[in-house]
CSV table of C-alpha atoms and ligand atoms in Angstrom, one decimal:
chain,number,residue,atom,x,y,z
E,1,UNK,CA,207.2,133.4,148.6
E,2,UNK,CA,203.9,135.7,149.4
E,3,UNK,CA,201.8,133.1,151.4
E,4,UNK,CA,198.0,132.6,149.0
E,5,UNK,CA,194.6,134.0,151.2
E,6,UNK,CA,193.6,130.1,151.5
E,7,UNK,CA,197.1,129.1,153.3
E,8,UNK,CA,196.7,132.2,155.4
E,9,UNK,CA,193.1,131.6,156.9
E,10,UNK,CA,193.1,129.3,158.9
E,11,UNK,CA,190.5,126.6,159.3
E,12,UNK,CA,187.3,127.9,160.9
E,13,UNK,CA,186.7,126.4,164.2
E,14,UNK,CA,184.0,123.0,164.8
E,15,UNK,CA,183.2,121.7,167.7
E,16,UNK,CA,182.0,118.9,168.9
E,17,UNK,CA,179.8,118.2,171.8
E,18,UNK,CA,180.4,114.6,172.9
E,19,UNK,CA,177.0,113.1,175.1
E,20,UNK,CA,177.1,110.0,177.1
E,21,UNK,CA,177.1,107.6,174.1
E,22,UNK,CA,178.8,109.5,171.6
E,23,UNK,CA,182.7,108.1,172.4
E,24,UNK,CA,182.7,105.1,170.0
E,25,UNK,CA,182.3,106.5,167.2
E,26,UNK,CA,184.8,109.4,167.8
E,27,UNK,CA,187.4,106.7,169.3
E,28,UNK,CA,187.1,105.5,165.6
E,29,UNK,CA,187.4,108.2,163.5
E,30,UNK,CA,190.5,109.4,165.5
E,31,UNK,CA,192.1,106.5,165.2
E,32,UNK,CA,191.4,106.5,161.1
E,33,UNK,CA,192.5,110.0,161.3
E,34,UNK,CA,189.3,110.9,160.0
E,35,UNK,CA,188.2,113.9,162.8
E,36,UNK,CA,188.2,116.8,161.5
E,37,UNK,CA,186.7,118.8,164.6
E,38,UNK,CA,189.1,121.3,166.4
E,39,UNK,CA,187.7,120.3,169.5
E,40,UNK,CA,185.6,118.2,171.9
E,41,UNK,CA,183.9,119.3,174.8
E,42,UNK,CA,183.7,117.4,177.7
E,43,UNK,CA,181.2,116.8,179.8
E,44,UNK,CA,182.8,116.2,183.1
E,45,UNK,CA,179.8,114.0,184.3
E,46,UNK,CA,181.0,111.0,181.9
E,47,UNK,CA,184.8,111.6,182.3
E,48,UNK,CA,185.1,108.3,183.7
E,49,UNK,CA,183.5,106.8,180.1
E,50,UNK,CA,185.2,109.4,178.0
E,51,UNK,CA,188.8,108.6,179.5
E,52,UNK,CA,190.0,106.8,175.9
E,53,UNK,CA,188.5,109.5,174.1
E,54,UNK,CA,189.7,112.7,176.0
E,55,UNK,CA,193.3,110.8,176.1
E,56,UNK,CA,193.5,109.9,172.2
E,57,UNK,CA,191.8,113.7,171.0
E,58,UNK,CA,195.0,114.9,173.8
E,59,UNK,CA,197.4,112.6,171.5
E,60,UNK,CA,196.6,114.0,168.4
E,61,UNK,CA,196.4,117.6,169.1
E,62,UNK,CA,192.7,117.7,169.2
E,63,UNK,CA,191.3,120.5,171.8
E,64,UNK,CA,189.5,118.9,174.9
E,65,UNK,CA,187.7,121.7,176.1
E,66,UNK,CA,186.2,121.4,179.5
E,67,UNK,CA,182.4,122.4,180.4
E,68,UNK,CA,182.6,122.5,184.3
E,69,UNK,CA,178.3,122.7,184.3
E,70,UNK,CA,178.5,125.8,185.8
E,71,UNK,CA,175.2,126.8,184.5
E,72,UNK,CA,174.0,123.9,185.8
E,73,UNK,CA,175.1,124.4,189.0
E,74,UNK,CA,173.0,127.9,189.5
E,75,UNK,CA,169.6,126.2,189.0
E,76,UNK,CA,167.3,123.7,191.0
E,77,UNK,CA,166.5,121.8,187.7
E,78,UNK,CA,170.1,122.1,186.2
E,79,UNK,CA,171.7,120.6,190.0
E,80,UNK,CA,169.1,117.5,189.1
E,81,UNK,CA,170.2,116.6,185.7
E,82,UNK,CA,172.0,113.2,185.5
E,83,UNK,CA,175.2,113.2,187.2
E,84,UNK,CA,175.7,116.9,188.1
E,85,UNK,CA,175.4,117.2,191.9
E,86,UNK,CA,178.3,114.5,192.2
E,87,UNK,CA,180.7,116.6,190.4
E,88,UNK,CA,183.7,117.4,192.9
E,89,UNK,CA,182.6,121.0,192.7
E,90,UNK,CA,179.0,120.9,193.2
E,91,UNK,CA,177.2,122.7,195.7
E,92,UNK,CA,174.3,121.3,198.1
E,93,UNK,CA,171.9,124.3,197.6
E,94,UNK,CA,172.5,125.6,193.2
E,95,UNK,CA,174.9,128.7,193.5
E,96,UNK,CA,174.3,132.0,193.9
E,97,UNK,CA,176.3,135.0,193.3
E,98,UNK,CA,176.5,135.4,197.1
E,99,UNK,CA,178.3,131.8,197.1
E,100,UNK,CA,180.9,132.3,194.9
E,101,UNK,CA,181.5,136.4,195.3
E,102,UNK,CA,184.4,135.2,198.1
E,103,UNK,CA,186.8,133.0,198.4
E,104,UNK,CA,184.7,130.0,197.7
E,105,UNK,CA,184.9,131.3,194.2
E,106,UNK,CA,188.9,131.1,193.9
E,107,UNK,CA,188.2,127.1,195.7
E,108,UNK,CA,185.5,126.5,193.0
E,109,UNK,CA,188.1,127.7,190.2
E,110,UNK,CA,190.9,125.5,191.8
E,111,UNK,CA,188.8,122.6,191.5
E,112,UNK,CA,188.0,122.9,188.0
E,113,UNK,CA,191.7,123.7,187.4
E,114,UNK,CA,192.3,120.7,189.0
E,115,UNK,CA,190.4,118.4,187.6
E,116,UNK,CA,191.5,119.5,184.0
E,117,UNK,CA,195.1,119.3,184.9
E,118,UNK,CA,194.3,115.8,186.3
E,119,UNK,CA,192.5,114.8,183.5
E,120,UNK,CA,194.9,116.3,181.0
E,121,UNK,CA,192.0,118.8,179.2
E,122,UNK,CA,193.5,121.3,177.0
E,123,UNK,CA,191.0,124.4,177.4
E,124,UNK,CA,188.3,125.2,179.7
E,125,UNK,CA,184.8,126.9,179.5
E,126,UNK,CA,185.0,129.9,182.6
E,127,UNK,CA,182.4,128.8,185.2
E,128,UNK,CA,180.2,131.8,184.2
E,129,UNK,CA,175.9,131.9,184.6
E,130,UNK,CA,172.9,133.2,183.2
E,131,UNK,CA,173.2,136.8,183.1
E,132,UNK,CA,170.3,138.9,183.9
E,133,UNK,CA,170.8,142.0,182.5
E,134,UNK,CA,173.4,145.3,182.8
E,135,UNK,CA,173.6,145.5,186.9
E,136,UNK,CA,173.1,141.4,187.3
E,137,UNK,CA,175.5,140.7,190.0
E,138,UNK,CA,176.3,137.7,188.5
E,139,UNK,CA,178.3,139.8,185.7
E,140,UNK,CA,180.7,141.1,188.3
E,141,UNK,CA,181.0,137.5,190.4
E,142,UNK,CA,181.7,135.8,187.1
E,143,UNK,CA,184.2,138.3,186.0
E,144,UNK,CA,186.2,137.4,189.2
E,145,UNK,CA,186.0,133.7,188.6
E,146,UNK,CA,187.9,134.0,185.3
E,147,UNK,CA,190.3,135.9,187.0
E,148,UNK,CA,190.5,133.0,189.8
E,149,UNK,CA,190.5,130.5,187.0
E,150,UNK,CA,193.9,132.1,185.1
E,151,UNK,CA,195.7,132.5,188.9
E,152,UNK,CA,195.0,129.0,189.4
E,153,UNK,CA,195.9,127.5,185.8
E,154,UNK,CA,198.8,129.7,185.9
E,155,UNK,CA,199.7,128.7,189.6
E,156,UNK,CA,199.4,125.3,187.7
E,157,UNK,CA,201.9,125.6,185.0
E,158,UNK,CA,199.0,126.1,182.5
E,159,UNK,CA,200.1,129.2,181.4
E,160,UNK,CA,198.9,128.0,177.8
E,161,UNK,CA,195.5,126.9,178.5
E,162,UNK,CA,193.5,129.2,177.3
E,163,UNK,CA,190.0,130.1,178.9
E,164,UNK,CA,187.0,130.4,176.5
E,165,UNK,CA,184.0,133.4,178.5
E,166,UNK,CA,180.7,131.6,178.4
E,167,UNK,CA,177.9,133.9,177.7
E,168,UNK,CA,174.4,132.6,178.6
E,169,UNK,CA,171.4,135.5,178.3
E,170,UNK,CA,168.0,135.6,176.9
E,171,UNK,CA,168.5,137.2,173.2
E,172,UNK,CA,165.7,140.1,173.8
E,173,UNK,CA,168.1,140.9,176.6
E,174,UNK,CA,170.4,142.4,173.7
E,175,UNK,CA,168.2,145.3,172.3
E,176,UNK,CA,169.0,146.9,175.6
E,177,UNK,CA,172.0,148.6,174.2
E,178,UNK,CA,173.2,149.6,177.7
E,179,UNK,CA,173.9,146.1,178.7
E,180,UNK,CA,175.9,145.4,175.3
E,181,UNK,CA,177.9,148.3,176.0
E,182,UNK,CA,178.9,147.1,179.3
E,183,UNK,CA,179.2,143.9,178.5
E,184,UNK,CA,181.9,144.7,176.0
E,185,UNK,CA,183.7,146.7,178.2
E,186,UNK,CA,184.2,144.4,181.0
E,187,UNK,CA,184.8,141.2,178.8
E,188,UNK,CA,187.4,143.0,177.2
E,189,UNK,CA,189.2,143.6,180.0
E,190,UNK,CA,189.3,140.0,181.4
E,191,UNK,CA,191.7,137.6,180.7
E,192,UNK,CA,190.0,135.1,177.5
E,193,UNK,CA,190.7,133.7,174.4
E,194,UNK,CA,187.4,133.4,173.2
E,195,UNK,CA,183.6,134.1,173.9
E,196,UNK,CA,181.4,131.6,173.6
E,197,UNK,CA,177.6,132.4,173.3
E,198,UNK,CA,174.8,130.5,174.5
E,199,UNK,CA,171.3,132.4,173.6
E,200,UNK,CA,168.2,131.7,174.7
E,201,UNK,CA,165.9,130.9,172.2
E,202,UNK,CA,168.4,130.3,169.3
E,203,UNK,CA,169.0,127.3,166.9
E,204,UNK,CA,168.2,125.9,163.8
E,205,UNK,CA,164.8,125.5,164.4
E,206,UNK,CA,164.0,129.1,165.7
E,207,UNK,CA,165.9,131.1,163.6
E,208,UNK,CA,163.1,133.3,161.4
E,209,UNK,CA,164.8,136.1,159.9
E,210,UNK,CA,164.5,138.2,162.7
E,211,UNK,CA,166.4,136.1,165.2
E,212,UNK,CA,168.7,135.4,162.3
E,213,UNK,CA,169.9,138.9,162.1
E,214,UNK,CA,169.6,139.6,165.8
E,215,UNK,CA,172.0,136.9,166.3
E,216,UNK,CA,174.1,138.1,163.9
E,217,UNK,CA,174.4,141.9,165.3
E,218,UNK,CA,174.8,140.4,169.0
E,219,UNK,CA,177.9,138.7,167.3
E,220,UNK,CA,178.9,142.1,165.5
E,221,UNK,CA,179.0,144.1,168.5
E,222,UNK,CA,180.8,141.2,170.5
E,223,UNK,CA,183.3,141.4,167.9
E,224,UNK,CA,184.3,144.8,169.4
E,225,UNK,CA,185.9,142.1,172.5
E,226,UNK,CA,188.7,141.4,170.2
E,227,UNK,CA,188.3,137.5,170.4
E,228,UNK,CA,187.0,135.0,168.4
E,229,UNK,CA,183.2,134.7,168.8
E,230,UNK,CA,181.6,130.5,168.7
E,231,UNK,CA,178.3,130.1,168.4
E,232,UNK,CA,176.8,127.2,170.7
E,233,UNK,CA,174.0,125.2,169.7
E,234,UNK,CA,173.4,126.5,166.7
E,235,UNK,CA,172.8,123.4,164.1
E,236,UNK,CA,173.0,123.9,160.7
E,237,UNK,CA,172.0,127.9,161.2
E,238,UNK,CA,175.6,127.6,162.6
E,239,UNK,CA,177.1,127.3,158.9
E,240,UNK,CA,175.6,130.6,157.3
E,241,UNK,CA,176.8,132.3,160.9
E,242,UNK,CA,180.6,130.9,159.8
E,243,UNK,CA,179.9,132.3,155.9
E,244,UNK,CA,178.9,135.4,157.3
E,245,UNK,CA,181.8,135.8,159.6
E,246,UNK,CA,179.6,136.6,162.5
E,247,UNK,CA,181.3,133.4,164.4
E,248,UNK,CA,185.0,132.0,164.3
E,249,UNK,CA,183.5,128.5,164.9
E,250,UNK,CA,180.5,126.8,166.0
E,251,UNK,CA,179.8,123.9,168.2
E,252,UNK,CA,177.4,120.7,167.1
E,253,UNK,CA,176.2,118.0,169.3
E,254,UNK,CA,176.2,114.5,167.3
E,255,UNK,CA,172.6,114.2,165.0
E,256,UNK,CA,171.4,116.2,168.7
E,257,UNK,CA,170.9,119.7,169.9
E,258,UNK,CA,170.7,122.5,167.7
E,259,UNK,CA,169.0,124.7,169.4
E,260,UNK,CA,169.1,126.0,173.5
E,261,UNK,CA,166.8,126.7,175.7
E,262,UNK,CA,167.2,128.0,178.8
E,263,UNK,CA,164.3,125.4,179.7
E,264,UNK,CA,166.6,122.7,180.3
E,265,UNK,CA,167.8,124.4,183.3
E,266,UNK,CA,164.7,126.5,185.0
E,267,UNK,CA,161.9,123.8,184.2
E,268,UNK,CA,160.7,120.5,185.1
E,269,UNK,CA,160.9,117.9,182.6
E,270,UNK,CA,158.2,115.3,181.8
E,271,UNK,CA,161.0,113.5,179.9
E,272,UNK,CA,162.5,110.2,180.8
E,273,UNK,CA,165.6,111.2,181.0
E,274,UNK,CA,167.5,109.2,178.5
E,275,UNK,CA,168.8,110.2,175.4
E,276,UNK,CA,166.4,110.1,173.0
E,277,UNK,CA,168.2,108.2,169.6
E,278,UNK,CA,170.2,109.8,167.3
E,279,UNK,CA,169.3,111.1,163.7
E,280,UNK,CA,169.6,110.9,160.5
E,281,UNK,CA,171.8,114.3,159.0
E,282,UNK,CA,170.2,114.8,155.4
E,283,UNK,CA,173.5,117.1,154.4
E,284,UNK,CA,171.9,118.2,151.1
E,285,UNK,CA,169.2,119.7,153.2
E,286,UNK,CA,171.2,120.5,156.2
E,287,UNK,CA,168.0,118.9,158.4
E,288,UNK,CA,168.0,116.1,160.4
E,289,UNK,CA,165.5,113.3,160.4
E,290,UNK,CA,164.6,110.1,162.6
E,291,UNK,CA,165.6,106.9,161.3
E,292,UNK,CA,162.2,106.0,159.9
E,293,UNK,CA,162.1,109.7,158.0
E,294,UNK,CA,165.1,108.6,156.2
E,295,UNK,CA,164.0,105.1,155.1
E,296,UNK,CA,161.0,106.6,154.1
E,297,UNK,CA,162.8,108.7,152.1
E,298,UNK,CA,165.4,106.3,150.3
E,299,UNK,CA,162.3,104.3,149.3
E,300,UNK,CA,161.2,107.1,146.9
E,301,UNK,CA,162.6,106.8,143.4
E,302,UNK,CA,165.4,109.5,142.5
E,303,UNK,CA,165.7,110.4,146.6
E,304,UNK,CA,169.0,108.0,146.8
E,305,UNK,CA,170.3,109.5,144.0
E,306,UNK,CA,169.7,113.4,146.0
E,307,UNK,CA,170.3,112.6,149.2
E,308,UNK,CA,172.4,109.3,150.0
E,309,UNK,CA,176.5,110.1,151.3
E,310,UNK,CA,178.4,109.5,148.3
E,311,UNK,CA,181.7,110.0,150.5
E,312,UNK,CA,182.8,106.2,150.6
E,313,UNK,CA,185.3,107.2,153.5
E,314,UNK,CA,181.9,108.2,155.4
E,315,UNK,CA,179.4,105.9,154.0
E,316,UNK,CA,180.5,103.2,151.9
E,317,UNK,CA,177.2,101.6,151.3
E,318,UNK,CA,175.4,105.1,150.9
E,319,UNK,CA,172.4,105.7,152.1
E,320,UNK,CA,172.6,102.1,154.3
E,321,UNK,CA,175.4,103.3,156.6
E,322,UNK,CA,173.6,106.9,156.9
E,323,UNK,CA,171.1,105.3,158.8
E,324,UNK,CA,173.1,102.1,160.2
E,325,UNK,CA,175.9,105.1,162.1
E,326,UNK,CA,174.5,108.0,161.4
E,327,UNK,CA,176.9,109.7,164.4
E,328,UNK,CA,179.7,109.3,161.6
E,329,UNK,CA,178.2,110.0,159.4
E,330,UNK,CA,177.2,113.4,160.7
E,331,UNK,CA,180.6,114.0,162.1
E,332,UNK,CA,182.4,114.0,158.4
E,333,UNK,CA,179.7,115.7,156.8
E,334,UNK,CA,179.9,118.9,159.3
E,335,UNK,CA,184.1,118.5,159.0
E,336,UNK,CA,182.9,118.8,155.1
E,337,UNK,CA,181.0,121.7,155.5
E,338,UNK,CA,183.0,123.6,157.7
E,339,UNK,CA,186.0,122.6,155.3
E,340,UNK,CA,183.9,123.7,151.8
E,341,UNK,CA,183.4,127.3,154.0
E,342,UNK,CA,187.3,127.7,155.3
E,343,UNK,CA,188.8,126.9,151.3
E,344,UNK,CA,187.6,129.9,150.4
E,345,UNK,CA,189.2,133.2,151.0
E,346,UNK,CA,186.4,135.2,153.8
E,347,UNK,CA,185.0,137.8,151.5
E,348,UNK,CA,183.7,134.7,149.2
E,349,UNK,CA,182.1,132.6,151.6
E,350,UNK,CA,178.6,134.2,151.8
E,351,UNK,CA,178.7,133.6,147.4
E,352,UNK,CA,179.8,130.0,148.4
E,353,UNK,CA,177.3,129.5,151.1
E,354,UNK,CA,174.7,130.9,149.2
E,355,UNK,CA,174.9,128.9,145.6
E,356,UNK,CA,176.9,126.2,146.6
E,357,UNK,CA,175.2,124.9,149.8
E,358,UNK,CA,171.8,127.0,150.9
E,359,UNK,CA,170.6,126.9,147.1
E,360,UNK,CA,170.6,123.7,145.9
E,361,UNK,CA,169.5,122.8,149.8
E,362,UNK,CA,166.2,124.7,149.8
E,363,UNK,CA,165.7,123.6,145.7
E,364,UNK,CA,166.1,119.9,146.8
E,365,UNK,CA,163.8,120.3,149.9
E,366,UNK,CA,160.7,121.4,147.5
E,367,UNK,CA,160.6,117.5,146.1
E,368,UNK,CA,161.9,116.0,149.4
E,369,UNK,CA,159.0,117.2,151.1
E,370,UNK,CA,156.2,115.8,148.7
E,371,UNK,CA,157.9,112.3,150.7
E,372,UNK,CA,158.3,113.8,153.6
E,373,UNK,CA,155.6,116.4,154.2
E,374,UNK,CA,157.2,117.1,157.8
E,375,UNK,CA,160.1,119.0,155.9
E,376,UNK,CA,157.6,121.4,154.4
E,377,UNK,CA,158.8,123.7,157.8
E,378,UNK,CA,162.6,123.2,156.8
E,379,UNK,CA,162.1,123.9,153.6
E,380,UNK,CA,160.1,127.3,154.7
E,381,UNK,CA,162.8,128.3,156.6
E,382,UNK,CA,165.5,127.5,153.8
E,383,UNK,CA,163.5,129.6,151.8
E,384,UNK,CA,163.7,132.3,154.7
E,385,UNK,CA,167.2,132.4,155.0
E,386,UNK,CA,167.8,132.7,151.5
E,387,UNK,CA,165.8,135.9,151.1
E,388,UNK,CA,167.5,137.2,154.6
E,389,UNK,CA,171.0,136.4,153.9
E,390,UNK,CA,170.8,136.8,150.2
E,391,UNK,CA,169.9,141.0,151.4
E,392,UNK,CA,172.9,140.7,153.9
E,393,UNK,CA,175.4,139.1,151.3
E,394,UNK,CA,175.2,142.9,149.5
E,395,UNK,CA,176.8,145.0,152.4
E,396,UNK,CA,178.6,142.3,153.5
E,397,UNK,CA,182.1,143.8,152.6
E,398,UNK,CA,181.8,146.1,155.5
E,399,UNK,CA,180.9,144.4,158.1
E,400,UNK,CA,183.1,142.9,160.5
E,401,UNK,CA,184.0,139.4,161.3
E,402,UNK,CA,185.1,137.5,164.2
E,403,UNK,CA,188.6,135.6,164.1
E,404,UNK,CA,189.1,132.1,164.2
E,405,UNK,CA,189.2,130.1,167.3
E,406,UNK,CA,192.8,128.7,167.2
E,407,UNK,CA,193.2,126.4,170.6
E,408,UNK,CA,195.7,128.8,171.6
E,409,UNK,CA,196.1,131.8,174.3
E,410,UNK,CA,195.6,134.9,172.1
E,411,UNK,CA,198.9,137.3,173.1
E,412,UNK,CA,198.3,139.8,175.7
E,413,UNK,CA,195.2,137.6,176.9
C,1,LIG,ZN1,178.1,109.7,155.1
């Protein structure tokens, strides 16, 4: 029997970002068999609070992806943030390419190996840092570490564990070509399974059509790698990256972060430091709004009717449960989205993105904001995608498209 497109694709990849007090609900909807996320990353900081989690996702074949903070690491700022400098691996003084260009940096990927293998993680993030530019030494340092990290998960018996390359740079870094080029050529020859990319400034809510496409070619030329490409911190921009086949999968924190900045690591915050609450995920405009937003919003007559979860799996009292656990809620409605985008066979998507979810989104969003005047912005940038992507959708057939991420080492890795 000849196998249809749809059962040869497989699913495009979602992940999810779990933060200090985002276990519960992902305890929950494991054990209703309701997750469905590829993958979790983990944020070794709050292993000790994420043990049931990280040990249930293990259970049911879910990928526990490990973030050793290696970014983190490298900068003043970043070595302050809650929890990092106690991490087994962490350094007194932030690392520097001098640090780790030795021996230390075959110790720091023994650790990390370690820990994962201890902790029973099924993939980790290479312990990479923010590159610079073509000759920034870190390029060459970094490359070594994911060679020090396969030695020592092989040395492990982790032959299978695959190692995903993080790549952290400013986007305007990318119009110098001469850095692409090399980039490509080294990444290619190391040993990954999959690049993830961390720009600095990208996300939902500074993606103008400029950025937008700049992203996209970034992704194009990565492509060139020969693994899958996921896109970090991208929000709901993430979805139309997935249509487009510029990304094999994306990653999502719960209602929080989508968007990066490389702020979070080289500057002071005035912040208090705690999590601020989560939101509420408006799926039929792909935004998120605060609690109070949303209530506002259900208030209106014919705005339950648009906007409220009809999924009684995901909220059974509608627009109520949106706003009573709106982690959940935001968790099945991402799984839905992803889900809508991997049915259909790849050279459909951008059509199905565009009618099916961006359309009616940016429509919808034109009476939603006469409530909620603050999505006037959202609703611009709807608007801004749709003329952007609506020009790419026409040579789309030509361009090329990053595979899926599949939790697996790709052969010959
Ligand atoms: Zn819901």
């Amino acid at each position: 029997m000849i196998a249809s497109p749809r059962e040869q694709e497989p699913k495009l990849g979602s992940y999810l970002r779990v933060e200090r007090n985002d276990h519960t609900v992902l305890v929950q909807l494991l054990i209703e068999s309701r997750l469905g996320t590829n993958g979790l990353i983990v944020n070794p900081c709050h292993i000790a609070r994420h043990e049931e989690l990280v040990a249930e996702a293990g259970r049911q074949g879910v990928e526990t992806v490990l973030d050793p903070r290696s970014v983190e690491l490298s900068t003043s700022v970043g070595l302050g943030l809650s929890g990092v400098a106690d991490l087994p691996w962490a350094p007194v003084a932030p690392h520097t390419p001098d640090d780790l260009g030795g021996p230390a940096g075959l110790l720091l990927s023994e650790e990390i190996v370690g820990f994962a293998v201890k902790e029973g993680l099924s993939a980790i993030l290479a312990p990479t840092h923010i590159l610079g530019g073509a000759d920034d030494p870190w390029l060459q340092v970094d490359s070594a570490l994911v060679r020090d990290l396969r030695r020592a998960l092989d040395g492990q018996g982790r032959a299978a564990t695959p190692i995903y390359y993080l790549l952290v740079a400013r986007s305007a870094l990318f119009r110098d070509k001469e850095f692409l080029g090399r980039l490509v050529t080294v990444l290619a020859d190391l040993p990954i399974d999959a690049i993830w990319l961390r720009l600095h400034p990208f996300g939902t809510t500074t993606s103008g059509p400029v950025a937008l496409r700049n992203y996209m070619d970034v992704c194009r030329a990565l492509h060139a790698v020969g693994v899958p490409v996921v896109g970090e911190y991208t929000g709901t921009v993430g979805l139309p990256l997935l249509a487009f086949g510029a990304v094999g999968g994306i990653t999502s924190g719960l209602t929080l972060g989508e968007r990066f900045s490389l702020d979070r690591v080289t500057k002071k915050s005035s912040g208090s430091g705690f999590a601020p609450p989560p939101r509420v995920y408006l799926q039929s405009l792909g935004v998120f709004v605060s609690r109070d937003e949303a209530r506002q919003l259900f208030e209106q007559r014919g705005m339950r009717s648009a906007h409220a979860c009809t999924d009684a799996a995901c909220c059974r009292r509608g627009a109520v449960d949106m706003i009573d656990n709106p982690r959940r809620h935001f968790v099945m409605r991402r799984d839905a989205e992803v889900g809508k985008l991997s049915r259909v066979p790849p050279q459909l998507r951008p059509t199905v993105y565009l009618d099916e979810m961006l359309r009616p989104a940016s429509d919808a969003a034109v009476r939603a904001e006469k409530v909620l005047p603050d999505l006037q912005r959202s609703r611009r940038r709807l608007d801004s995608w749709r003329a952007t992507l609506g020009a790419m959708a026409d040579g789309h057939a030509e361009a090329t498209r990053s595979p899926v991420p599949t939790g697996h080492r790709r052969p010959n890795s």
